[in-house]
Amino acid sequence: MQNQAIETKENNIAIEMKGISKSFGALKANNNVNLTVFDGEVHALLGENGAGKSTLMNMLSGIYTPDEGTIAIHGRSVSFSSPKDSIKLGIGMIHQHFKLVDVMTAKENIIIGQPTDFVIKGKALTKKVKELSDRYGLDIDPDKKVYEMSVGEKQTLEIIKVLFRGARILIMDEPTAVLTPQEIKKLFGVIRNMKAQGCAVVIITHKMNEVMEISDRVTVLRKGESIETVVKNEVDIPKLIEMMVGKKVDLAIHKESFPKSEPLLKMDGVTVLDAEGKSALSDINFDLYPNEIVGVAGVANSGQKELCESIAGLVKADKGRIFFEGENIVGKTPRDIIVLGIRMGFIPEDRLGMGLVGGMDIVHNLILKDYQNQPGIRLRRGPCIEKAKKIVEQLDIMTPSIYTPVKRLSGGNIQKVLLGREIDSAPKVLITAYPVRGLDIGASYKIYDLLNEQKKNGVGVLFVGEDLDVLMDLCDRIIVLCHGEITGIVNPSEVTKEDIGLLMTGHRLEQEEE
Amino acid sequence: MNFIRVTKRDDLPVRMEVIIRLVAIVLSLIAAGIVILVFGVDPVRIFKSIIEGSLGTTLRIQQTVVKAVPLIITSLGIMVAFKMKFWNIGAEGQITMGALAATWVALFMSDSMPLFAKLLLMALASMVAGGLWAFIPAFFKAKMGTNETIFTLMMNYIAIKFVTYLQYGPWKDPNSNGFPKIAPFPENAILPSLFGVHIGWIIAIICAILIYLFMTHTKKGYEIAVVGESTETARYAGMDIGKIIIIAMFVSGGLCGLVGMIQASAIEKTLVSGIANGYGFTAIITAWLAKLNPVIIIVVCLAFSMLIQGGAYIQIAMNVPSAVSSIVQGIILFFIMGAEFFLQYKVGFRHNEAKEVA
């Protein structure tokens, strides 16, 4: 049935990109890429980081111009010189990072940059927004301020924004990365509505399950070249991954169980207040044992950051105690933690903004955690040069040299530098916040392996994640956060993804572990 | 309008970087030449005279070095703050306060003190005074997050006006026949010379070496660089950001203060309200052009003082207003700054004609 539907629409080619090449200096980001997307089709663009997906889509939205090749929209050959041209032709891009003005309402955000009358006709606009959202099954309050919105609402607003501009071709860059399972379901409903209305939707994603669920056809890019376009129903996940990576990949995450011993870390009624005095984290109680990986699930900004930072000493807990091997570490600064030799590693969410210094090389990034314990005023590089060489070799970091600024490395390699440094200090507790965010499949599994290795060595790992499938495969227990509270601590083998999704949105389950 | 494309460069080979900068300098000379032509003067003669005027004789070379000294040390001071992304534009005030402290030592402490003891004391006093003048905005930035740009700028005026007050009031020289000026320094408060130039040039070289070592080989220098890149990372690594800001600004202001002492002792041989002479602002440009590198700062400052010295020369020798030299300076700067854009972005023309779009 579905295949037939596609065939009848063969005549209505929405996007046709042929022989597209684009180089940045010596780097060929796209090399002879072909992509055809039909009206009324959901087309998944699949590929590892650096495969050229974003470059390709940026050419479609007018941010870059191709060096070679042609782009045709609805059969007409076009050449964009700015995003404006692309918008005019009905192409709308929804970026991973929302481009909204926080202090304005949904309505106001929609008309920013639009040619309108001098006076904004509020009521007419509200009506138009309502019409549009009803048509596609979008749920939005036009008068709500952006800062009051959840991530899901913000995304809805982004979608309405591009639809309002008359988009018939939508490009979504990893739209599900920050959503709960329930929100993803809703989003997919919207995408199906758009498809039914004849829109063409291109979706960039890493998550295979979603590709299988929502897309009609899939184009796989690898190393800047388009490998193949396939009809979804004719392939399976392992096949897609093989096309993406170029070889067969073992996708199993091995989970071993170890007997419980004394807890390494004990959170006892920890409460953290935010700048406005509201609790960002309230009454957190849990233990972290050696040889285990404890996952933390939750919608973005549910207190994950505060949880990690309160343990690492970056944020002081306002109430409660945090015991590290029996010693209360509340009130200890990161410096105290380093100088006192408390063996704790922390991989923050913002790698270049917090974990590393982007403009500095690997050696100087290793010094970051080392220099506090150096005697005197002189900075000693020697030991870190050796360490840098060792980490680069052990973790297989792709870098021109250990003296290359880390911000020039790829996301996966940046993460390996950070993880390598933290693991090198032989931590007993390792806190990781979204350690695989933005990494490709190969790199992600390398990170899972590294974490599992740490677990085997007796480390207690706290793993803040967003992909529930991964959390359930990797973790021994999962803590679910909602609005800074623990709504449940579950054993992944006893619950479903939907259960966790419910906990994430504040519902409590009947049967709770511990 | 749409056929020019600007794209960000990823990485530029060093050779290209040098070529772009050289092209910028050549273009700036051509542009400056055109402007000079408009004034009705032969540009080639002007350029030749600028070089002659700054390097033509031993005396002129000495004068060029004399102008480079304050510029180099001030640039070094500014560099330390800028590395931390602390926008210290208060060097003028820090120089002035340094000069003030040095003057106090020079005029009001024993005349019989040995030369070097007094000079050393003056240098110390000037560095402490300059450092304190920078400490004030640093303290408020560290504790209350005030805006350092406005704060340091305002501190300039306070310092300069305070010296004016001293000049007209309590420190007025009773032997000056009523002129509002401060007494000249005694013999033991004047910097000696070496090779015809006061020893400030040796101090400048020593400062450059020390600052280079400080920034690259000490823990504090490393901390300053980390804070400049990302305060969050500094926090994560357990650094005391407030303390680092204060220390770095004390070093920054201390260097500027030292400039005040050198200028008061070797050039003016007394204290005047215009002691800083705009060096505090020019040094922002030189520090920036040198990409905050202590070694390149010396080169850039020498080139700048050639322009300053050569500009003064053409005014006398060719009877051309010194404004011409300022214009040349401005144009060269404009092009060199403009080259930065081409170092970061690639500009190309579209190959395919833009077809009509909807």
PDB file of C-alpha atoms in Angstrom, chain A residues 98-216:
ATOM      1  CA  PHE A  98      15.689  26.613  18.473  1.00  0.00           C
ATOM      2  CA  LYS A  99      15.903  30.122  17.197  1.00  0.00           C
ATOM      3  CA  LEU A 100      13.246  31.802  19.301  1.00  0.00           C
ATOM      4  CA  VAL A 101      13.069  34.984  21.315  1.00  0.00           C
ATOM      5  CA  ASP A 102      12.444  33.962  24.902  1.00  0.00           C
ATOM      6  CA  VAL A 103      10.633  37.030  26.163  1.00  0.00           C
ATOM      7  CA  MET A 104       8.147  37.136  23.297  1.00  0.00           C
ATOM      8  CA  THR A 105       4.937  35.219  22.806  1.00  0.00           C
ATOM      9  CA  ALA A 106       4.451  32.428  20.312  1.00  0.00           C
ATOM     10  CA  LYS A 107       2.552  34.795  18.062  1.00  0.00           C
ATOM     11  CA  GLU A 108       5.248  37.430  18.149  1.00  0.00           C
ATOM     12  CA  ASN A 109       7.905  34.882  17.361  1.00  0.00           C
ATOM     13  CA  ILE A 110       5.945  33.748  14.353  1.00  0.00           C
ATOM     14  CA  ILE A 111       5.842  37.163  12.729  1.00  0.00           C
ATOM     15  CA  ILE A 112       9.415  38.217  13.490  1.00  0.00           C
ATOM     16  CA  GLY A 113      11.123  39.073  10.250  1.00  0.00           C
ATOM     17  CA  GLN A 114       7.889  38.785   8.305  1.00  0.00           C
ATOM     18  CA  PRO A 115       6.700  41.564   6.082  1.00  0.00           C
ATOM     19  CA  THR A 116       3.572  42.670   7.941  1.00  0.00           C
ATOM     20  CA  ASP A 117       1.562  45.822   8.167  1.00  0.00           C
ATOM     21  CA  PHE A 118       2.906  48.528  10.354  1.00  0.00           C
ATOM     22  CA  VAL A 119       0.343  47.741  13.000  1.00  0.00           C
ATOM     23  CA  ILE A 120       0.241  44.166  14.164  1.00  0.00           C
ATOM     24  CA  LYS A 121      -3.271  42.871  13.914  1.00  0.00           C
ATOM     25  CA  GLY A 122      -3.301  40.664  16.970  1.00  0.00           C
ATOM     26  CA  LYS A 123      -6.669  39.013  16.577  1.00  0.00           C
ATOM     27  CA  ALA A 124      -6.343  38.241  12.891  1.00  0.00           C
ATOM     28  CA  LEU A 125      -2.953  36.771  13.545  1.00  0.00           C
ATOM     29  CA  THR A 126      -4.218  34.590  16.370  1.00  0.00           C
ATOM     30  CA  LYS A 127      -6.910  33.304  14.041  1.00  0.00           C
ATOM     31  CA  LYS A 128      -4.437  32.505  11.324  1.00  0.00           C
ATOM     32  CA  VAL A 129      -2.138  30.703  13.737  1.00  0.00           C
ATOM     33  CA  LYS A 130      -5.074  28.713  15.083  1.00  0.00           C
ATOM     34  CA  GLU A 131      -6.141  27.736  11.594  1.00  0.00           C
ATOM     35  CA  LEU A 132      -2.681  26.567  10.732  1.00  0.00           C
ATOM     36  CA  SER A 133      -2.218  24.585  13.904  1.00  0.00           C
ATOM     37  CA  ASP A 134      -5.617  22.915  13.566  1.00  0.00           C
ATOM     38  CA  ARG A 135      -4.825  21.853  10.046  1.00  0.00           C
ATOM     39  CA  TYR A 136      -1.691  19.994  11.054  1.00  0.00           C
ATOM     40  CA  GLY A 137      -2.793  18.924  14.507  1.00  0.00           C
ATOM     41  CA  LEU A 138      -0.347  21.208  16.248  1.00  0.00           C
ATOM     42  CA  ASP A 139      -1.146  22.276  19.749  1.00  0.00           C
ATOM     43  CA  ILE A 140      -0.125  25.789  20.693  1.00  0.00           C
ATOM     44  CA  ASP A 141      -1.217  28.771  22.719  1.00  0.00           C
ATOM     45  CA  PRO A 142      -0.421  31.832  20.561  1.00  0.00           C
ATOM     46  CA  ASP A 143      -0.142  34.121  23.573  1.00  0.00           C
ATOM     47  CA  LYS A 144       2.187  32.016  25.667  1.00  0.00           C
ATOM     48  CA  LYS A 145       5.666  33.403  26.256  1.00  0.00           C
ATOM     49  CA  VAL A 146       8.509  31.265  24.947  1.00  0.00           C
ATOM     50  CA  TYR A 147      10.312  31.100  28.287  1.00  0.00           C
ATOM     51  CA  GLU A 148       7.258  29.443  29.792  1.00  0.00           C
ATOM     52  CA  MET A 149       7.220  26.714  27.162  1.00  0.00           C
ATOM     53  CA  SER A 150       8.492  23.177  27.393  1.00  0.00           C
ATOM     54  CA  VAL A 151      10.962  21.944  24.825  1.00  0.00           C
ATOM     55  CA  GLY A 152       8.189  20.194  22.968  1.00  0.00           C
ATOM     56  CA  GLU A 153       6.106  23.366  22.768  1.00  0.00           C
ATOM     57  CA  LYS A 154       9.086  25.321  21.510  1.00  0.00           C
ATOM     58  CA  GLN A 155       9.556  22.826  18.755  1.00  0.00           C
ATOM     59  CA  THR A 156       5.900  23.020  17.846  1.00  0.00           C
ATOM     60  CA  LEU A 157       6.318  26.765  17.617  1.00  0.00           C
ATOM     61  CA  GLU A 158       9.302  26.376  15.304  1.00  0.00           C
ATOM     62  CA  ILE A 159       7.227  24.159  13.065  1.00  0.00           C
ATOM     63  CA  ILE A 160       4.338  26.626  12.971  1.00  0.00           C
ATOM     64  CA  LYS A 161       6.819  29.388  12.234  1.00  0.00           C
ATOM     65  CA  VAL A 162       8.014  27.739   9.047  1.00  0.00           C
ATOM     66  CA  LEU A 163       4.504  26.639   8.052  1.00  0.00           C
ATOM     67  CA  PHE A 164       3.337  30.208   8.520  1.00  0.00           C
ATOM     68  CA  ARG A 165       5.945  31.267   6.022  1.00  0.00           C
ATOM     69  CA  GLY A 166       4.323  28.917   3.565  1.00  0.00           C
ATOM     70  CA  ALA A 167       6.745  26.025   3.805  1.00  0.00           C
ATOM     71  CA  ARG A 168       5.787  22.919   1.877  1.00  0.00           C
ATOM     72  CA  ILE A 169       9.147  21.275   2.288  1.00  0.00           C
ATOM     73  CA  LEU A 170      10.305  20.806   5.853  1.00  0.00           C
ATOM     74  CA  ILE A 171      13.794  19.902   6.928  1.00  0.00           C
ATOM     75  CA  MET A 172      14.163  18.782  10.512  1.00  0.00           C
ATOM     76  CA  ASP A 173      17.586  18.415  12.071  1.00  0.00           C
ATOM     77  CA  GLU A 174      17.427  15.750  14.788  1.00  0.00           C
ATOM     78  CA  PRO A 175      14.007  16.856  15.958  1.00  0.00           C
ATOM     79  CA  THR A 176      13.574  14.158  18.591  1.00  0.00           C
ATOM     80  CA  ALA A 177      16.853  14.661  20.407  1.00  0.00           C
ATOM     81  CA  VAL A 178      15.310  16.596  23.265  1.00  0.00           C
ATOM     82  CA  LEU A 179      11.795  15.150  23.442  1.00  0.00           C
ATOM     83  CA  THR A 180      10.117  12.629  25.712  1.00  0.00           C
ATOM     84  CA  PRO A 181       8.652   9.478  24.167  1.00  0.00           C
ATOM     85  CA  GLN A 182       5.185  11.045  24.448  1.00  0.00           C
ATOM     86  CA  GLU A 183       6.309  14.226  22.745  1.00  0.00           C
ATOM     87  CA  ILE A 184       7.994  12.216  20.015  1.00  0.00           C
ATOM     88  CA  LYS A 185       4.714  10.405  19.396  1.00  0.00           C
ATOM     89  CA  LYS A 186       2.960  13.727  19.082  1.00  0.00           C
ATOM     90  CA  LEU A 187       5.616  15.044  16.719  1.00  0.00           C
ATOM     91  CA  PHE A 188       5.312  11.993  14.533  1.00  0.00           C
ATOM     92  CA  GLY A 189       1.572  12.560  14.408  1.00  0.00           C
ATOM     93  CA  VAL A 190       2.204  16.066  13.145  1.00  0.00           C
ATOM     94  CA  ILE A 191       4.691  14.816  10.572  1.00  0.00           C
ATOM     95  CA  ARG A 192       2.127  12.282   9.327  1.00  0.00           C
ATOM     96  CA  ASN A 193      -0.444  15.074   9.008  1.00  0.00           C
ATOM     97  CA  MET A 194       1.960  17.139   6.981  1.00  0.00           C
ATOM     98  CA  LYS A 195       2.642  14.182   4.786  1.00  0.00           C
ATOM     99  CA  ALA A 196      -1.083  13.669   4.278  1.00  0.00           C
ATOM    100  CA  GLN A 197      -1.358  17.325   3.241  1.00  0.00           C
ATOM    101  CA  GLY A 198       1.255  16.684   0.586  1.00  0.00           C
ATOM    102  CA  CYS A 199       4.243  18.256   2.272  1.00  0.00           C
ATOM    103  CA  ALA A 200       7.685  16.796   1.825  1.00  0.00           C
ATOM    104  CA  VAL A 201       9.533  16.192   5.077  1.00  0.00           C
ATOM    105  CA  VAL A 202      13.252  15.534   5.333  1.00  0.00           C
ATOM    106  CA  ILE A 203      14.328  14.335   8.735  1.00  0.00           C
ATOM    107  CA  ILE A 204      17.931  14.064   9.872  1.00  0.00           C
ATOM    108  CA  THR A 205      18.368  11.606  12.686  1.00  0.00           C
ATOM    109  CA  HIS A 206      20.665   9.150  14.365  1.00  0.00           C
ATOM    110  CA  LYS A 207      17.993   7.012  15.926  1.00  0.00           C
ATOM    111  CA  MET A 208      17.299   3.922  13.857  1.00  0.00           C
ATOM    112  CA  ASN A 209      13.997   3.093  15.547  1.00  0.00           C
ATOM    113  CA  GLU A 210      12.621   6.431  14.505  1.00  0.00           C
ATOM    114  CA  VAL A 211      13.799   6.018  10.945  1.00  0.00           C
ATOM    115  CA  MET A 212      11.899   2.752  10.798  1.00  0.00           C
ATOM    116  CA  GLU A 213       8.819   4.243  12.390  1.00  0.00           C
ATOM    117  CA  ILE A 214       8.322   7.454  10.493  1.00  0.00           C
ATOM    118  CA  SER A 215      10.118   7.457   7.170  1.00  0.00           C
ATOM    119  CA  ASP A 216       9.047   6.244   3.750  1.00  0.00           C
TER     120      ASP A 216
END
